[in-house]
Short mmCIF file of C-alpha atoms in Angstrom, two decimals:
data_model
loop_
_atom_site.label_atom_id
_atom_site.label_comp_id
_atom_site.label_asym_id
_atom_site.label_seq_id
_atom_site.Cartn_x
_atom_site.Cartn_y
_atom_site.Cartn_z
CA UNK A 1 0.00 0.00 0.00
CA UNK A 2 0.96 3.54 -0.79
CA UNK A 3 2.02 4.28 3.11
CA UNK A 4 5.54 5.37 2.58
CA UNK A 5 7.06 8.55 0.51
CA UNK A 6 10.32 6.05 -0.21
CA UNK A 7 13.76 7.38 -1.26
CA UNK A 8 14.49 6.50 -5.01
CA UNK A 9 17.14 4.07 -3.70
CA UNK A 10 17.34 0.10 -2.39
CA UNK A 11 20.17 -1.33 -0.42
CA UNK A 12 21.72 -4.18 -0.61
CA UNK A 13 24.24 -4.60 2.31
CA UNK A 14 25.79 -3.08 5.29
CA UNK A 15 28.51 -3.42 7.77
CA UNK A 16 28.83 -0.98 10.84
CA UNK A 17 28.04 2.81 9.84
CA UNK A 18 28.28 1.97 5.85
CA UNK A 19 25.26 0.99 3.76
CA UNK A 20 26.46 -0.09 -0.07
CA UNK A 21 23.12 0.19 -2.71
CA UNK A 22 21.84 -2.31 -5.25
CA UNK A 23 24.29 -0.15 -7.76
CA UNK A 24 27.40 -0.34 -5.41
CA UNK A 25 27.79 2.96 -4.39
CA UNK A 26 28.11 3.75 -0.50
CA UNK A 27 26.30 6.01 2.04
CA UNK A 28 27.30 6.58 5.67
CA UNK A 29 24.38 6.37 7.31
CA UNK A 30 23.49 9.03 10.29
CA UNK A 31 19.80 7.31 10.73
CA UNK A 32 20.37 3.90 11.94
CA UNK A 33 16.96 2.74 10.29
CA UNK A 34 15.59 5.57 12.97
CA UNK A 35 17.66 4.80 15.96
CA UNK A 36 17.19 0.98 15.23
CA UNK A 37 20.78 -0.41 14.36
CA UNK A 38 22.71 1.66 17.35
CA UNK A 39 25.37 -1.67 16.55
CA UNK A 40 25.47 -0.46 13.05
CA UNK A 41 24.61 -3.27 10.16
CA UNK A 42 25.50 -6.48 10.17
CA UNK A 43 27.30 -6.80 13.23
CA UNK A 44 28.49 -10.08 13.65
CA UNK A 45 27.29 -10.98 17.58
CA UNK A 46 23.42 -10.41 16.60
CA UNK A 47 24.02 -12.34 13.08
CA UNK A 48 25.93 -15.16 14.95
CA UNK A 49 23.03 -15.29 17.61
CA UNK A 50 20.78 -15.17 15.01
CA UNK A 51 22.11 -18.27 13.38
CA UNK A 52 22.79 -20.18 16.22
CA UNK A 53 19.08 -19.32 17.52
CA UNK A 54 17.43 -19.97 14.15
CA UNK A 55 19.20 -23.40 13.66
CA UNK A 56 17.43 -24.67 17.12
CA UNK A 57 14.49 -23.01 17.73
CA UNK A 58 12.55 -19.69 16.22
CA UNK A 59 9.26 -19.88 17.87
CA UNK A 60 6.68 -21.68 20.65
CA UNK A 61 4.88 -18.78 21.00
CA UNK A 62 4.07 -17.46 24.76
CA UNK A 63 1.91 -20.40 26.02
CA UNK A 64 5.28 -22.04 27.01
CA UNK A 65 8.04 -20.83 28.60
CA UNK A 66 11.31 -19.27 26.43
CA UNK A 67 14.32 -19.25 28.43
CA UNK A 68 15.90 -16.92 26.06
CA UNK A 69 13.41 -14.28 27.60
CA UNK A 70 13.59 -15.42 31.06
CA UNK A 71 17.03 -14.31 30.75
CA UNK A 72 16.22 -11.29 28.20
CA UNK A 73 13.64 -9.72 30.94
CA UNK A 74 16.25 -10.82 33.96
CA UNK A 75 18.80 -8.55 32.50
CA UNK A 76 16.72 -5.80 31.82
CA UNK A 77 14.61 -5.13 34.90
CA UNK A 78 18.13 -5.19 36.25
CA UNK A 79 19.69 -2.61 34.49
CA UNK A 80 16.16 -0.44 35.00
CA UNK A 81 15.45 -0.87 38.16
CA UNK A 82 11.86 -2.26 36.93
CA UNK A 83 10.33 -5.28 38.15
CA UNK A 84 8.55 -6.59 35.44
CA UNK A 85 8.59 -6.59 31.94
CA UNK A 86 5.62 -7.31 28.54
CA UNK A 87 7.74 -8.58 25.31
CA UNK A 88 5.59 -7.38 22.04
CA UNK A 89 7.28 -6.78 18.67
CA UNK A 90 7.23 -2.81 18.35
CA UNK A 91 7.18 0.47 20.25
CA UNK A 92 3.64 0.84 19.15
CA UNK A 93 2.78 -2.32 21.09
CA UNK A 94 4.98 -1.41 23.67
CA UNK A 95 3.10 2.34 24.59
CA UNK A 96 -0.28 -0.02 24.31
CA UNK A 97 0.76 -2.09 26.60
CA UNK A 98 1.08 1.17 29.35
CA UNK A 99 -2.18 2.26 28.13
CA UNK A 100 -4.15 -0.57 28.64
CA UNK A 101 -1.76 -0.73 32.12
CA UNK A 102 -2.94 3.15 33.27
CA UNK A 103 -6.59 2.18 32.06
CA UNK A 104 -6.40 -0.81 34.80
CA UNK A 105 -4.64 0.83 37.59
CA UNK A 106 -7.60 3.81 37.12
CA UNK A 107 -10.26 0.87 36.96
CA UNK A 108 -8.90 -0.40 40.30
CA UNK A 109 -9.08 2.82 41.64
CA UNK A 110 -12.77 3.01 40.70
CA UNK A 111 -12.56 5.31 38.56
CA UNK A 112 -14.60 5.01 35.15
CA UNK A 113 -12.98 7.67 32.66
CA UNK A 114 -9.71 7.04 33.39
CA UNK A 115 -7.16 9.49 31.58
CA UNK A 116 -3.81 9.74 30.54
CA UNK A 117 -1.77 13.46 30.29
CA UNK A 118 0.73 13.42 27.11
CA UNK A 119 2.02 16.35 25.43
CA UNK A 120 1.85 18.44 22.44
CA UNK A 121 4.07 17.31 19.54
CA UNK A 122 4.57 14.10 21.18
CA UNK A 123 4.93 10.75 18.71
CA UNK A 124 3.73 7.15 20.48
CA UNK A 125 2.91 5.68 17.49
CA UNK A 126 0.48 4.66 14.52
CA UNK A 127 -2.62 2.07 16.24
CA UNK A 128 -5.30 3.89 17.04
CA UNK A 129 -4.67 4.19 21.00
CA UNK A 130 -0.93 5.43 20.38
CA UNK A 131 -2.07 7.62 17.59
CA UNK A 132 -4.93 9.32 19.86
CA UNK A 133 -2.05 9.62 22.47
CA UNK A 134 0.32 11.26 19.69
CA UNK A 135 0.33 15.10 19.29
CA UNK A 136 0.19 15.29 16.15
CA UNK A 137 -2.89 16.54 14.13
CA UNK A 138 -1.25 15.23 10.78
CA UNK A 139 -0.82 11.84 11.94
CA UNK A 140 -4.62 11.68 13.23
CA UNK A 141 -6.30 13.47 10.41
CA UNK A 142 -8.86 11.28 8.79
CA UNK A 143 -8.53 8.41 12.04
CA UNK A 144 -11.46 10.21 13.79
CA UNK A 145 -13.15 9.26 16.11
CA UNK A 146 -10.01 8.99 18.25
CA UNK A 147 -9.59 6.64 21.45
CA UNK A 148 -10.70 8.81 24.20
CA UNK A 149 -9.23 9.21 27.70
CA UNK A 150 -6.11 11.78 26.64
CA UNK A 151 -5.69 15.03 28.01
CA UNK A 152 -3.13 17.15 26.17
CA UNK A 153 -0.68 19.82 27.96
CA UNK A 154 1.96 22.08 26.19
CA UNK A 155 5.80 19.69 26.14
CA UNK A 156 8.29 20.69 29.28
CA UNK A 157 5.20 22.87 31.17
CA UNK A 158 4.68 21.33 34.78
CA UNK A 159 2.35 24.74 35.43
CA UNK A 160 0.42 23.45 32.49
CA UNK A 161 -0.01 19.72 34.09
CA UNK A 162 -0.35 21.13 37.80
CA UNK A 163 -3.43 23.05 36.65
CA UNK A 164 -4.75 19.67 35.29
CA UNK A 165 -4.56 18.03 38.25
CA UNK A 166 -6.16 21.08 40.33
CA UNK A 167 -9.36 20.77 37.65
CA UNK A 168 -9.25 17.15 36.98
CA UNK A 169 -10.12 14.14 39.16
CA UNK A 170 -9.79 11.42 37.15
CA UNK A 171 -5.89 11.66 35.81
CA UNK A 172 -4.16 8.14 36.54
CA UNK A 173 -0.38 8.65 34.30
CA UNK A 174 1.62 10.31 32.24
CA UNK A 175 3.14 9.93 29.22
CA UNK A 176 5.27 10.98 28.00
CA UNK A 177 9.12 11.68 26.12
CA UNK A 178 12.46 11.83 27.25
CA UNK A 179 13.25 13.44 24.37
CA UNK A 180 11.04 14.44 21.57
CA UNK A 181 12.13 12.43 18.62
CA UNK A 182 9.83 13.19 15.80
CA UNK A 183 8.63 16.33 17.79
CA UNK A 184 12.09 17.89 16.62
CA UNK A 185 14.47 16.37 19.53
CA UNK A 186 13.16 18.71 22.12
CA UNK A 187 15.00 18.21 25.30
CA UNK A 188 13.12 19.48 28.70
CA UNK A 189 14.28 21.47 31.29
CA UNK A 190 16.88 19.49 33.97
CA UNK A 191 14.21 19.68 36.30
CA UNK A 192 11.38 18.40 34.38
CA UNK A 193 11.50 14.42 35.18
CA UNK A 194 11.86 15.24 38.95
CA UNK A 195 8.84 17.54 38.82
CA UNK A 196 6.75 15.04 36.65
CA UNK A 197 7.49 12.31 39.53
CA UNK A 198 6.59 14.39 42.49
CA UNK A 199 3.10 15.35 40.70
CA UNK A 200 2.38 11.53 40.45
CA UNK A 201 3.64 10.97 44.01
CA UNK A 202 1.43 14.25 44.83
CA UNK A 203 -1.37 12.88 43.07
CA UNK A 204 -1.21 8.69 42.69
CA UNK A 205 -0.60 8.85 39.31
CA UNK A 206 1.62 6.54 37.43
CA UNK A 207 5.17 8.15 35.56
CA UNK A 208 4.90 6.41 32.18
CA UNK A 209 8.21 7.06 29.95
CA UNK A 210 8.32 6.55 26.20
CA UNK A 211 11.93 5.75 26.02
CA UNK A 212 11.25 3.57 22.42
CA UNK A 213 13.72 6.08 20.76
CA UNK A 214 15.92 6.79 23.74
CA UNK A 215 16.49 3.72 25.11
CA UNK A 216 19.26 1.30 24.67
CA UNK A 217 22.48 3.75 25.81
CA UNK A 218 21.56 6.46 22.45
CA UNK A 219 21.23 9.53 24.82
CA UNK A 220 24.50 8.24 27.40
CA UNK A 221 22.89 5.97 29.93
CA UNK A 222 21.16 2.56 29.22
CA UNK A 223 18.34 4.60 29.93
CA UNK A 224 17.49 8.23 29.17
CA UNK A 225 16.07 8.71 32.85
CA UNK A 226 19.26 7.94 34.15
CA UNK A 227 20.41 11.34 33.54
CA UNK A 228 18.54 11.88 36.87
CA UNK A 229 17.75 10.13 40.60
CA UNK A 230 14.01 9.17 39.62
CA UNK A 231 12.44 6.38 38.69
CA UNK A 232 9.67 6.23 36.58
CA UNK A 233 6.70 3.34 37.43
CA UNK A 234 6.26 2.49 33.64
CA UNK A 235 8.94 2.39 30.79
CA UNK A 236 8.18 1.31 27.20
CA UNK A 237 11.47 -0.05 25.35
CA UNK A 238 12.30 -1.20 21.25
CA UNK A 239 13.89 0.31 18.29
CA UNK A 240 17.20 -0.31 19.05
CA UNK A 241 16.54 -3.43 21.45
CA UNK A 242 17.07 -5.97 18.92
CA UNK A 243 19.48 -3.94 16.30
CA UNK A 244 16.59 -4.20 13.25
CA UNK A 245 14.96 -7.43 14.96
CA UNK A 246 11.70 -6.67 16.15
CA UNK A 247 11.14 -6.38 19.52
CA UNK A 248 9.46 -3.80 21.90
CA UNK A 249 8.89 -4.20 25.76
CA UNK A 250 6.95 -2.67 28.85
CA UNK A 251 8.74 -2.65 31.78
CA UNK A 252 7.22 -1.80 34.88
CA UNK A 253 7.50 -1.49 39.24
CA UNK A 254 5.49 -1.55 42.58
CA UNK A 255 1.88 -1.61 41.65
CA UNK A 256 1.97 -1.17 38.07
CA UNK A 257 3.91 -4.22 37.77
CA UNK A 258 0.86 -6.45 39.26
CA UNK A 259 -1.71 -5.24 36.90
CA UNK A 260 -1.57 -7.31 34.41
CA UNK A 261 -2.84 -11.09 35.32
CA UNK A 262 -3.76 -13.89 32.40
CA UNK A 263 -6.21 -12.68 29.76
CA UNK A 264 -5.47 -9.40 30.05
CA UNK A 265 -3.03 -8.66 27.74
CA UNK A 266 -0.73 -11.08 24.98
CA UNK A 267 1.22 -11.40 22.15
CA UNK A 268 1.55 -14.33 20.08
CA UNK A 269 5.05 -13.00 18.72
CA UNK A 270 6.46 -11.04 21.84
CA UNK A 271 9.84 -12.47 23.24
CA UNK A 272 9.75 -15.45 20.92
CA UNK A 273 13.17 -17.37 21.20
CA UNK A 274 15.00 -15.65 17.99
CA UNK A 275 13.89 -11.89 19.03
CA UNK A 276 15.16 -12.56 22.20
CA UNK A 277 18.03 -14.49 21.37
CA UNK A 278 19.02 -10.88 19.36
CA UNK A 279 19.04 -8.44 22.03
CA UNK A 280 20.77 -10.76 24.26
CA UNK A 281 23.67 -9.96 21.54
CA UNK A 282 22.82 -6.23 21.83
CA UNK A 283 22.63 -6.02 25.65
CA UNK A 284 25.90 -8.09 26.00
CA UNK A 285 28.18 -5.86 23.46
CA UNK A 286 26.33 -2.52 24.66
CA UNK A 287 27.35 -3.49 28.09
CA UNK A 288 31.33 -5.14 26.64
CA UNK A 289 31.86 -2.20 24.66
CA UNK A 290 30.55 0.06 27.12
CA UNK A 291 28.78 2.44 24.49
CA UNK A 292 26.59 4.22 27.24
CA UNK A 293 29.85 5.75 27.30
CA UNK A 294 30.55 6.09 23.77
CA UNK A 295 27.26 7.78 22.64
CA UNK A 296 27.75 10.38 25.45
CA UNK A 297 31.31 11.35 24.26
CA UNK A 298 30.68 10.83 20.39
CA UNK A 299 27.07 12.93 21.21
CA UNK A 300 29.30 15.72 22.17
CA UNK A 301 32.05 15.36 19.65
CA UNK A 302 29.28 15.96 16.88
CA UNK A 303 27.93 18.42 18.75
CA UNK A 304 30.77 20.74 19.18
CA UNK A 305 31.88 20.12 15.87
CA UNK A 306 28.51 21.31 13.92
CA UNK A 307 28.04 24.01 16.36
CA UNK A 308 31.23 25.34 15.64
CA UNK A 309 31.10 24.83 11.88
CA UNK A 310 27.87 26.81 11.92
CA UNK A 311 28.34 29.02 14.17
CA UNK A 312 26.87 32.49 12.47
CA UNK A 313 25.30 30.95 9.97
CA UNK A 314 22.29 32.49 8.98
CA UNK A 315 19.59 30.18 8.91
CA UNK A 316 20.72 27.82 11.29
CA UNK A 317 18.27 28.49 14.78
CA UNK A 318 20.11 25.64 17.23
CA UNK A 319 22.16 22.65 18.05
CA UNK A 320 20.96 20.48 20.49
CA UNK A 321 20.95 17.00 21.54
CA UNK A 322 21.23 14.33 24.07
CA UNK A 323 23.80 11.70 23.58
CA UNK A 324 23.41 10.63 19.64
CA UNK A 325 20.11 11.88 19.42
CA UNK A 326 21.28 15.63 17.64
CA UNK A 327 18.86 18.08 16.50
CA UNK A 328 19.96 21.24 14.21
CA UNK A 329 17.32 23.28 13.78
CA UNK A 330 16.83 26.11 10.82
CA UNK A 331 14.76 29.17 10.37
CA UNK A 332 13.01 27.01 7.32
CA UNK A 333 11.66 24.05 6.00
CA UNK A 334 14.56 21.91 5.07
CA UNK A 335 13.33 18.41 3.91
CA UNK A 336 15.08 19.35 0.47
CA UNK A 337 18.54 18.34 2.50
CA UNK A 338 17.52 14.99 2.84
CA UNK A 339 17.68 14.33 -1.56
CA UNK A 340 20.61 16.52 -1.23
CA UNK A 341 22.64 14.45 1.51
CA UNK A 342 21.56 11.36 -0.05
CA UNK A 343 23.34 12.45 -3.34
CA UNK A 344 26.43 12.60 -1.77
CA UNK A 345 26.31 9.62 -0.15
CA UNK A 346 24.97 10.80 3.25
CA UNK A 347 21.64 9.41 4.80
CA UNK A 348 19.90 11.92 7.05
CA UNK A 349 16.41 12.93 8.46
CA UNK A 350 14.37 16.02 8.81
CA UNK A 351 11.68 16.04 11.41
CA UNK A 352 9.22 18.61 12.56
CA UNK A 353 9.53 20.53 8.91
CA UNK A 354 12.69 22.18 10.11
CA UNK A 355 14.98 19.89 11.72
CA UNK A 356 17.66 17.84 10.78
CA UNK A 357 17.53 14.25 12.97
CA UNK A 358 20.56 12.72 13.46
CA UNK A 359 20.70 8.78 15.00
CA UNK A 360 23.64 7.48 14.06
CA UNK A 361 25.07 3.50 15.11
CA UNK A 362 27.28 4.06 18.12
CA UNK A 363 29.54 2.04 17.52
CA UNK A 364 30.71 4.89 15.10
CA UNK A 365 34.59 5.74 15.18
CA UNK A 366 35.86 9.67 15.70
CA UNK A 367 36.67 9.72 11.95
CA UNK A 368 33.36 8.88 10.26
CA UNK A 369 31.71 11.11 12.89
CA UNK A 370 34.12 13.99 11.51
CA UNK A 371 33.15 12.80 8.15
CA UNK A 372 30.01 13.02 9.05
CA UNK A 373 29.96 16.75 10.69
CA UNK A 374 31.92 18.19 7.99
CA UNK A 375 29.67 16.99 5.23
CA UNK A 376 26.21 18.15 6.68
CA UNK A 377 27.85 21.27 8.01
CA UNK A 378 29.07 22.09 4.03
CA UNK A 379 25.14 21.20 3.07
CA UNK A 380 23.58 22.80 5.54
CA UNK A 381 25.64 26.41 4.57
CA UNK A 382 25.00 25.79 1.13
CA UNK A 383 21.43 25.53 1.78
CA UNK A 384 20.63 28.56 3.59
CA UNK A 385 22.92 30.66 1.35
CA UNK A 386 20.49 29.93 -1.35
#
């Protein structure tokens, strides 16, 4: 179906940053299949667990038990500080997964209508509960009548969320971003996290955190929360979980971990032996190669670099980021940089009309990341000079 504006271009392999087309020529790509392949392509611990895993078992589905994510969800509540954890196959399913979790913990509460507080510009994905939750009118338009139950506040405003809970009785979460990813990687205020928690503490809500794109060391910690001392009580998890496998997860503490009970919530695919079996292989070289680490100090490398290089530029509004998730923002609409990159052999994104995304693998070396800053920095010039 006609669901995708697709690049003119097909590729045919990959090994770490480098993607080679069907016609042999080579792209360095600053997208990682959108913060998918932090590993880069092809790297050979997920192939080789791949293989192994495929050769004995793919799939039981979850009526059985799968060792593989016994030990998957093991490592991770660990390294969150969750208790719990869902396995589903996307970040879509993931965010559903707190939905339907808030819905029950307001239920239990007795309340009928409960509702969830996300924020403007926010992106949770395309069913129709994450799309409702999204804040995004393009995304919705022509998906009316949305899923009820959101209330939507202004991005890195606690006023804005305080008055909502002064005027509303029946809030039970929030949800919401780290870091805005499609939004136009928006990073809050430091304080905003630790003032979202102690309005659910004030108020018995549940802290649910979208970290689908931020997840998985991209922003400098195995999780983007870690910047800080809280904990949230709800974290969705995938993109770059199983390096291009699919694979999302809930992960969850205290009470919202003891929601769930059988029949209320599956997935014939979640956690099946091979998914698992592939972020094993991410977990155990993100943690070998300690590239928590490594996105933090590549993160600023780029950072510094392109803020340097266009410094004074006219056209060019900000530099931000966390970790490899870099936003550079212009006075203009600049999706005509993504053809242009792509020309010469670069592969970047523009979100939010007028910012350029950048998501690359982190396993990325100080030279292709110089390659990398020098190239958009000479597009980006030539762009607003014309």
């Amino acid at each position: 179906m006609n669901t995708y504006a697709r690049q003119n271009i097909a590729f045919a392999r990959g090994e770490g940053v480098w993607l080679w087309d069907t016609n042999g020529n080579k792209y360095l790509d600053a997208v990682s299949g959108v913060a998918v392949c932090g590993l880069g392509h092809a790297h050979p611990a997920v192939a080789d667990a791949l293989c192994a895993q495929a050769r004995t078992l793919v799939h039981t589905s979850n009526l059985y038990q799968i060792p593989n994510q016994i030990e998957l969800g093991e490592q991770l509540t660990r390294l969150s500080g969750m208790d719990k954890v869902f396995f589903g196959n996307s970040g879509a399913e993931a965010n559903e997964a707190a939905i339907k979790l808030a819905r029950l913990y307001g239920r239990k509460k007795n309340i009928d209508n409960p509702l969830i507080i996300v924020a403007e510009n926010s992106f949770h994905g395309r069913t129709l509960a994450t799309l409702s939750a999204t804040g995004n009118k393009k995304i919705q338009a022509g998906f009316e009548p949305l899923v009820a139950g959101f209330i939507r506040v202004p991005y890195d405003d606690l006023d804005a969320i305080a008055r909502v809970a002064e005027n509303t009785s029946d809030v039970v979460a929030i949800l919401i971003e780290l870091v805005q990813g499609e939004g136009g990687v928006r990073i809050p205020d430091p304080g905003y996290l630790a003032g979202l928690r102690q309005l659910c503490d004030d108020n018995g809500w549940l802290l649910m955190l979208d970290e689908i794109q931020t997840g998985t060391c991209r922003t400098g910690k195995w999780f983007a929360y870690q910047h800080t001392a809280i904990l949230p009580d709800v974290v969705t998890l995938a993109k770059g979980l199983g390096n291009g496998v699919p694979i999302g997860c809930c992960l969850a503490r205290g009470v919202a971990a003891q929601l769930f009970q059988p029949g209320n919530h599956g997935s014939t695919f979640g956690g099946n032996p091979l998914a698992a079996a592939a972020a094993l292989a991410v977990l155990t070289t993100l943690r070998e190669q300690n590239l928590a680490q490594r996105a933090e100090e590549l993160g600023r490398r780029i950072k510094q670099s392109l803020s340097s290089a266009l410094e004074g530029v006219s056209g060019v509004t900000s530099v931000r980021g966390l970790g490899l998730m870099i936003g550079i923002e212009l006075d203009r609409p600049c999706a005509a940089l993504v053809p242009a990159a792509l020309a010469q052999g670069l592969l970047i994104n523009v979100t939010a009309d007028r910012v350029v995304r950048l998501l690359p693998p982190l396993v990325m070396t100080d030279a292709e990341a110089d390659l990398l800053t020098g190239q958009l920095a000479n597009l980006i010039i030539s762009f607003t000079q014309t």
